[in-house]
Short mmCIF file of the C-alpha atoms (twelve columns), coordinates in Angstrom:
data_MODEL
# 
_entry.id   MODEL 
# 
loop_
_atom_site.group_PDB 
_atom_site.id 
_atom_site.type_symbol 
_atom_site.label_atom_id 
_atom_site.label_alt_id 
_atom_site.label_comp_id 
_atom_site.label_asym_id 
_atom_site.label_seq_id 
_atom_site.Cartn_x 
_atom_site.Cartn_y 
_atom_site.Cartn_z 
_atom_site.pdbx_PDB_model_num 
ATOM 1   C CA . MET A 1   14.724  11.510  -27.133 1 
ATOM 2   C CA . LEU A 2   11.528  11.849  -25.095 1 
ATOM 3   C CA . SER A 3   9.165   11.953  -28.060 1 
ATOM 4   C CA . GLN A 4   6.371   10.345  -25.989 1 
ATOM 5   C CA . LEU A 5   5.589   13.513  -24.021 1 
ATOM 6   C CA . HIS A 6   3.094   16.153  -25.087 1 
ATOM 7   C CA . LYS A 7   2.891   19.906  -24.578 1 
ATOM 8   C CA . LEU A 8   0.664   21.062  -21.745 1 
ATOM 9   C CA . PRO A 9   -1.995  23.764  -22.095 1 
ATOM 10  C CA . ALA A 10  -1.514  27.083  -20.343 1 
ATOM 11  C CA . ARG A 11  -2.275  26.820  -16.634 1 
ATOM 12  C CA . THR A 12  -1.070  28.075  -13.260 1 
ATOM 13  C CA . ASP A 13  0.295   24.933  -11.605 1 
ATOM 14  C CA . PHE A 14  2.266   22.541  -13.786 1 
ATOM 15  C CA . VAL A 15  4.035   20.407  -11.181 1 
ATOM 16  C CA . GLN A 16  1.394   17.697  -10.793 1 
ATOM 17  C CA . ALA A 17  0.652   17.701  -14.515 1 
ATOM 18  C CA . VAL A 18  4.331   17.101  -15.331 1 
ATOM 19  C CA . TYR A 19  4.594   14.499  -12.574 1 
ATOM 20  C CA . LYS A 20  1.569   12.603  -13.859 1 
ATOM 21  C CA . ALA A 21  2.703   12.769  -17.486 1 
ATOM 22  C CA . LEU A 22  6.128   11.360  -16.614 1 
ATOM 23  C CA . LEU A 23  4.689   8.743   -14.250 1 
ATOM 24  C CA . ASP A 24  2.245   7.594   -16.937 1 
ATOM 25  C CA . ALA A 25  5.077   7.307   -19.460 1 
ATOM 26  C CA . ILE A 26  7.212   5.345   -16.986 1 
ATOM 27  C CA . SER A 27  4.279   3.115   -16.022 1 
ATOM 28  C CA . ASP A 28  3.155   2.174   -19.525 1 
ATOM 29  C CA . GLY A 29  6.704   1.558   -20.716 1 
ATOM 30  C CA . SER A 30  6.995   4.602   -22.975 1 
ATOM 31  C CA . LEU A 31  9.974   5.548   -20.813 1 
ATOM 32  C CA . PRO A 32  11.628  2.196   -20.059 1 
ATOM 33  C CA . PRO A 33  14.183  1.588   -17.277 1 
ATOM 34  C CA . GLY A 34  17.504  3.283   -17.942 1 
ATOM 35  C CA . THR A 35  16.052  6.081   -20.092 1 
ATOM 36  C CA . ARG A 36  17.973  9.298   -19.432 1 
ATOM 37  C CA . ILE A 37  15.876  12.403  -18.820 1 
ATOM 38  C CA . THR A 38  16.843  16.038  -18.299 1 
ATOM 39  C CA . GLN A 39  14.953  19.100  -17.137 1 
ATOM 40  C CA . GLU A 40  15.685  20.968  -20.346 1 
ATOM 41  C CA . GLU A 41  14.353  18.272  -22.655 1 
ATOM 42  C CA . ILE A 42  11.165  17.752  -20.665 1 
ATOM 43  C CA . ALA A 43  10.521  21.489  -20.326 1 
ATOM 44  C CA . GLU A 44  10.935  21.985  -24.066 1 
ATOM 45  C CA . GLN A 45  8.701   19.093  -25.075 1 
ATOM 46  C CA . MET A 46  5.947   19.932  -22.598 1 
ATOM 47  C CA . ASN A 47  6.125   23.682  -23.169 1 
ATOM 48  C CA . VAL A 48  6.707   24.579  -19.525 1 
ATOM 49  C CA . SER A 49  9.454   26.288  -17.547 1 
ATOM 50  C CA . ARG A 50  12.168  24.238  -15.864 1 
ATOM 51  C CA . LEU A 51  11.013  24.999  -12.305 1 
ATOM 52  C CA . PRO A 52  7.881   22.783  -12.273 1 
ATOM 53  C CA . VAL A 53  9.861   20.105  -14.121 1 
ATOM 54  C CA . LEU A 54  12.538  20.246  -11.426 1 
ATOM 55  C CA . GLN A 55  9.913   19.891  -8.691  1 
ATOM 56  C CA . ALA A 56  8.187   17.017  -10.494 1 
ATOM 57  C CA . LEU A 57  11.481  15.189  -10.981 1 
ATOM 58  C CA . ARG A 58  12.348  15.648  -7.318  1 
ATOM 59  C CA . GLN A 59  9.022   14.072  -6.409  1 
ATOM 60  C CA . LEU A 60  9.588   11.185  -8.834  1 
ATOM 61  C CA . LYS A 61  13.052  10.640  -7.398  1 
ATOM 62  C CA . ASN A 62  11.701  10.696  -3.851  1 
ATOM 63  C CA . ASP A 63  9.048   8.140   -4.870  1 
ATOM 64  C CA . GLY A 64  11.699  5.883   -6.402  1 
ATOM 65  C CA . PHE A 65  10.811  6.178   -10.086 1 
ATOM 66  C CA . VAL A 66  13.954  8.006   -11.230 1 
ATOM 67  C CA . GLU A 67  17.520  8.116   -9.963  1 
ATOM 68  C CA . ASP A 68  20.769  9.937   -10.674 1 
ATOM 69  C CA . ALA A 69  22.273  8.941   -13.991 1 
ATOM 70  C CA . PRO A 70  26.004  8.558   -14.580 1 
ATOM 71  C CA . GLY A 71  27.320  11.961  -15.521 1 
ATOM 72  C CA . ARG A 72  24.426  14.388  -15.867 1 
ATOM 73  C CA . GLY A 73  20.686  14.225  -15.393 1 
ATOM 74  C CA . LEU A 74  18.448  11.424  -14.207 1 
ATOM 75  C CA . GLN A 75  17.341  8.043   -15.488 1 
ATOM 76  C CA . VAL A 76  14.324  5.814   -15.000 1 
ATOM 77  C CA . THR A 77  15.047  3.306   -12.241 1 
ATOM 78  C CA . ALA A 78  15.157  -0.416  -12.892 1 
ATOM 79  C CA . LEU A 79  12.318  -2.652  -11.716 1 
ATOM 80  C CA . ASN A 80  13.166  -4.558  -8.539  1 
ATOM 81  C CA . ILE A 81  11.481  -7.966  -8.328  1 
ATOM 82  C CA . GLU A 82  12.111  -8.407  -4.593  1 
ATOM 83  C CA . TRP A 83  10.530  -5.027  -3.847  1 
ATOM 84  C CA . ILE A 84  7.561   -5.832  -6.063  1 
ATOM 85  C CA . ASP A 85  7.029   -9.122  -4.245  1 
ATOM 86  C CA . LYS A 86  6.805   -7.271  -0.927  1 
ATOM 87  C CA . LEU A 87  4.400   -4.728  -2.410  1 
ATOM 88  C CA . TYR A 88  2.043   -7.520  -3.399  1 
ATOM 89  C CA . GLU A 89  2.144   -8.981  0.101   1 
ATOM 90  C CA . VAL A 90  0.825   -5.664  1.398   1 
ATOM 91  C CA . ARG A 91  -1.679  -5.284  -1.424  1 
ATOM 92  C CA . SER A 92  -3.207  -8.734  -0.873  1 
ATOM 93  C CA . ALA A 93  -3.814  -7.935  2.801   1 
ATOM 94  C CA . LEU A 94  -5.383  -4.547  2.051   1 
ATOM 95  C CA . ASP A 95  -7.562  -5.886  -0.780  1 
ATOM 96  C CA . SER A 96  -8.810  -8.753  1.352   1 
ATOM 97  C CA . LEU A 97  -9.744  -6.435  4.225   1 
ATOM 98  C CA . ALA A 98  -11.451 -3.953  1.906   1 
ATOM 99  C CA . ALA A 99  -13.542 -6.686  0.264   1 
ATOM 100 C CA . LYS A 100 -14.559 -8.097  3.648   1 
ATOM 101 C CA . LEU A 101 -15.698 -4.692  4.923   1 
ATOM 102 C CA . ALA A 102 -17.550 -3.948  1.671   1 
ATOM 103 C CA . ALA A 103 -19.296 -7.337  1.889   1 
ATOM 104 C CA . GLN A 104 -20.475 -6.534  5.398   1 
ATOM 105 C CA . LYS A 105 -22.512 -3.743  3.851   1 
ATOM 106 C CA . LYS A 106 -23.498 -5.785  0.769   1 
ATOM 107 C CA . CYS A 107 -22.195 -2.989  -1.438  1 
ATOM 108 C CA . ILE A 108 -22.810 -3.011  -5.163  1 
ATOM 109 C CA . ILE A 109 -19.654 -2.379  -7.159  1 
ATOM 110 C CA . ASP A 110 -20.625 -0.435  -10.281 1 
ATOM 111 C CA . PRO A 111 -21.039 -3.021  -13.100 1 
ATOM 112 C CA . ALA A 112 -19.889 -0.361  -15.566 1 
ATOM 113 C CA . LEU A 113 -16.371 -0.654  -14.143 1 
ATOM 114 C CA . ILE A 114 -16.172 -4.321  -15.142 1 
ATOM 115 C CA . LYS A 115 -17.827 -3.708  -18.502 1 
ATOM 116 C CA . HIS A 116 -15.322 -0.972  -19.268 1 
ATOM 117 C CA . GLY A 117 -12.455 -3.165  -18.097 1 
ATOM 118 C CA . ARG A 118 -13.439 -5.969  -20.444 1 
ATOM 119 C CA . ALA A 119 -13.711 -3.488  -23.324 1 
ATOM 120 C CA . VAL A 120 -10.260 -1.969  -22.866 1 
ATOM 121 C CA . SER A 121 -8.784  -5.440  -22.293 1 
ATOM 122 C CA . ASP A 122 -10.029 -6.487  -25.728 1 
ATOM 123 C CA . LYS A 123 -8.434  -3.401  -27.281 1 
ATOM 124 C CA . GLY A 124 -5.035  -4.066  -25.695 1 
ATOM 125 C CA . ASP A 125 -4.599  -0.470  -24.499 1 
ATOM 126 C CA . VAL A 126 -2.051  -0.892  -21.701 1 
ATOM 127 C CA . ARG A 127 -2.549  2.491   -20.021 1 
ATOM 128 C CA . ALA A 128 -6.355  2.215   -20.187 1 
ATOM 129 C CA . LEU A 129 -6.242  -1.343  -18.840 1 
ATOM 130 C CA . ILE A 130 -4.116  -0.280  -15.865 1 
ATOM 131 C CA . ASP A 131 -6.470  2.613   -15.117 1 
ATOM 132 C CA . ALA A 132 -9.507  0.325   -15.357 1 
ATOM 133 C CA . ASP A 133 -7.958  -2.185  -12.966 1 
ATOM 134 C CA . ILE A 134 -7.119  0.538   -10.459 1 
ATOM 135 C CA . ALA A 135 -10.626 2.012   -10.773 1 
ATOM 136 C CA . PHE A 136 -12.218 -1.339  -9.893  1 
ATOM 137 C CA . HIS A 137 -10.096 -1.862  -6.793  1 
ATOM 138 C CA . SER A 138 -10.498 1.783   -5.772  1 
ATOM 139 C CA . ALA A 139 -14.261 1.274   -5.824  1 
ATOM 140 C CA . ILE A 140 -13.882 -1.554  -3.307  1 
ATOM 141 C CA . TYR A 141 -11.609 0.571   -1.116  1 
ATOM 142 C CA . GLU A 142 -14.255 3.293   -1.116  1 
ATOM 143 C CA . ALA A 143 -17.024 0.795   -0.417  1 
ATOM 144 C CA . SER A 144 -15.123 -0.438  2.643   1 
ATOM 145 C CA . GLU A 145 -15.695 3.008   4.199   1 
ATOM 146 C CA . ASN A 146 -12.248 2.842   5.771   1 
ATOM 147 C CA . PRO A 147 -10.273 5.772   4.298   1 
ATOM 148 C CA . LEU A 148 -6.989  4.386   5.643   1 
ATOM 149 C CA . ILE A 149 -7.229  1.412   3.274   1 
ATOM 150 C CA . ALA A 150 -7.443  3.593   0.174   1 
ATOM 151 C CA . LYS A 151 -4.721  5.916   1.429   1 
ATOM 152 C CA . SER A 152 -2.364  3.011   2.127   1 
ATOM 153 C CA . ALA A 153 -3.197  1.112   -1.061  1 
ATOM 154 C CA . HIS A 154 -2.739  4.055   -3.393  1 
ATOM 155 C CA . LEU A 155 0.789   4.597   -2.075  1 
ATOM 156 C CA . HIS A 156 1.635   1.162   -3.489  1 
ATOM 157 C CA . TRP A 157 -0.451  1.340   -6.655  1 
ATOM 158 C CA . THR A 158 1.865   3.962   -8.152  1 
ATOM 159 C CA . HIS A 159 4.568   1.298   -8.192  1 
ATOM 160 C CA . LEU A 160 2.289   -1.622  -9.043  1 
ATOM 161 C CA . ARG A 161 0.906   0.134   -12.110 1 
ATOM 162 C CA . ARG A 162 4.463   0.405   -13.414 1 
ATOM 163 C CA . VAL A 163 4.950   -3.349  -13.028 1 
ATOM 164 C CA . MET A 164 1.658   -3.948  -14.794 1 
ATOM 165 C CA . GLY A 165 2.748   -1.645  -17.597 1 
ATOM 166 C CA . ALA A 166 5.975   -3.548  -18.124 1 
ATOM 167 C CA . VAL A 167 4.247   -6.922  -18.146 1 
ATOM 168 C CA . LEU A 168 1.050   -6.095  -20.037 1 
ATOM 169 C CA . GLN A 169 3.057   -4.970  -23.043 1 
ATOM 170 C CA . SER A 170 3.917   -8.614  -23.688 1 
ATOM 171 C CA . SER A 171 1.181   -10.526 -21.855 1 
ATOM 172 C CA . GLN A 172 -2.392  -9.848  -20.747 1 
ATOM 173 C CA . ARG A 173 -4.449  -11.864 -18.271 1 
ATOM 174 C CA . SER A 174 -7.790  -12.329 -19.962 1 
ATOM 175 C CA . ALA A 175 -9.265  -13.894 -16.799 1 
ATOM 176 C CA . ILE A 176 -8.711  -10.805 -14.657 1 
ATOM 177 C CA . TRP A 177 -12.210 -9.410  -15.231 1 
ATOM 178 C CA . ASP A 178 -13.837 -12.762 -14.518 1 
ATOM 179 C CA . GLU A 179 -12.026 -12.670 -11.174 1 
ATOM 180 C CA . HIS A 180 -13.197 -9.106  -10.595 1 
ATOM 181 C CA . GLN A 181 -16.780 -10.128 -11.344 1 
ATOM 182 C CA . ALA A 182 -16.587 -12.976 -8.834  1 
ATOM 183 C CA . ILE A 183 -15.293 -10.608 -6.148  1 
ATOM 184 C CA . ALA A 184 -18.041 -8.075  -6.891  1 
ATOM 185 C CA . ASP A 185 -20.687 -10.832 -6.710  1 
ATOM 186 C CA . ALA A 186 -19.406 -12.036 -3.331  1 
ATOM 187 C CA . ILE A 187 -19.436 -8.489  -1.964  1 
ATOM 188 C CA . LYS A 188 -22.971 -7.894  -3.223  1 
ATOM 189 C CA . SER A 189 -24.222 -11.121 -1.642  1 
ATOM 190 C CA . GLY A 190 -22.659 -10.216 1.696   1 
ATOM 191 C CA . ASP A 191 -20.374 -13.243 1.793   1 
ATOM 192 C CA . GLU A 192 -17.513 -11.704 3.771   1 
ATOM 193 C CA . LYS A 193 -15.345 -14.822 3.872   1 
ATOM 194 C CA . LYS A 194 -15.650 -15.525 0.148   1 
ATOM 195 C CA . ALA A 195 -15.074 -11.892 -0.805  1 
ATOM 196 C CA . ALA A 196 -11.934 -11.746 1.331   1 
ATOM 197 C CA . GLU A 197 -10.615 -15.087 0.073   1 
ATOM 198 C CA . LEU A 198 -11.269 -14.260 -3.585  1 
ATOM 199 C CA . SER A 199 -9.585  -10.867 -3.213  1 
ATOM 200 C CA . GLU A 200 -6.525  -12.367 -1.576  1 
ATOM 201 C CA . LEU A 201 -6.356  -15.127 -4.198  1 
ATOM 202 C CA . HIS A 202 -6.734  -12.549 -6.970  1 
ATOM 203 C CA . ALA A 203 -3.861  -10.446 -5.604  1 
ATOM 204 C CA . MET A 204 -1.601  -13.451 -5.020  1 
ATOM 205 C CA . ARG A 205 -2.334  -14.829 -8.498  1 
ATOM 206 C CA . ALA A 206 -1.511  -11.435 -9.988  1 
ATOM 207 C CA . ARG A 207 1.661   -11.362 -7.907  1 
ATOM 208 C CA . LYS A 208 2.776   -14.770 -9.171  1 
ATOM 209 C CA . ASN A 209 1.912   -14.089 -12.812 1 
ATOM 210 C CA . LEU A 210 3.344   -10.582 -12.955 1 
ATOM 211 C CA . ILE A 211 6.617   -11.551 -11.307 1 
ATOM 212 C CA . HIS A 212 6.981   -14.538 -13.636 1 
ATOM 213 C CA . GLU A 213 6.280   -12.398 -16.690 1 
ATOM 214 C CA . LEU A 214 8.527   -9.621  -15.430 1 
ATOM 215 C CA . GLU A 215 11.400  -12.062 -15.001 1 
ATOM 216 C CA . GLN A 216 10.905  -13.053 -18.640 1 
ATOM 217 C CA . VAL A 217 10.832  -9.418  -19.757 1 
ATOM 218 C CA . LEU A 218 13.965  -8.517  -17.803 1 
ATOM 219 C CA . SER A 219 15.873  -11.590 -18.977 1 
ATOM 220 C CA . SER A 220 15.192  -10.674 -22.610 1 
ATOM 221 C CA . GLN A 221 16.536  -7.119  -22.245 1 
# 
């Protein structure tokens, strides 16, 4: 029973709205791996026709978030630790480059992003915490002034936010915003080497911690 989904208001294009709603539910763990989903059930709960649901599910399947279920319908795909490890290798390289380029310009990363991140971290809101983390890193991608970095990174973040959702339900890294602050300070001061090194270290530390926690989560299921 997909009781986590909500009806959508009347609008012309529902495909992206349905896609986002399902992706959010998959990412924050509301729809855990193995959950069976059908067009009919989603359409009924979200108050939309089956056509946009079908298109959204096709997109989710193409992106690797759902797969064919035994018998009828689809199911949420299982998390793959090896794939996640490779995603973090790419992320660490992109984050390091973005921070270096931003530091060249001595960009100021909006302090409100870190303040908000600390606030939602204290509240333990998994979805809000994921969004805050992505917002901080997106600000650095934008500050780098290289649009290819953001485009490449966001392709991977859709999968990384799902890993974060699975892990943050049972464990939260309280030091994450201290690390973000240190990266922002290095960028502001123009220290390219430090900004790059801190960003890479931050990504690799997240990689190690998340994979360790995910292994614990999966072993307990």
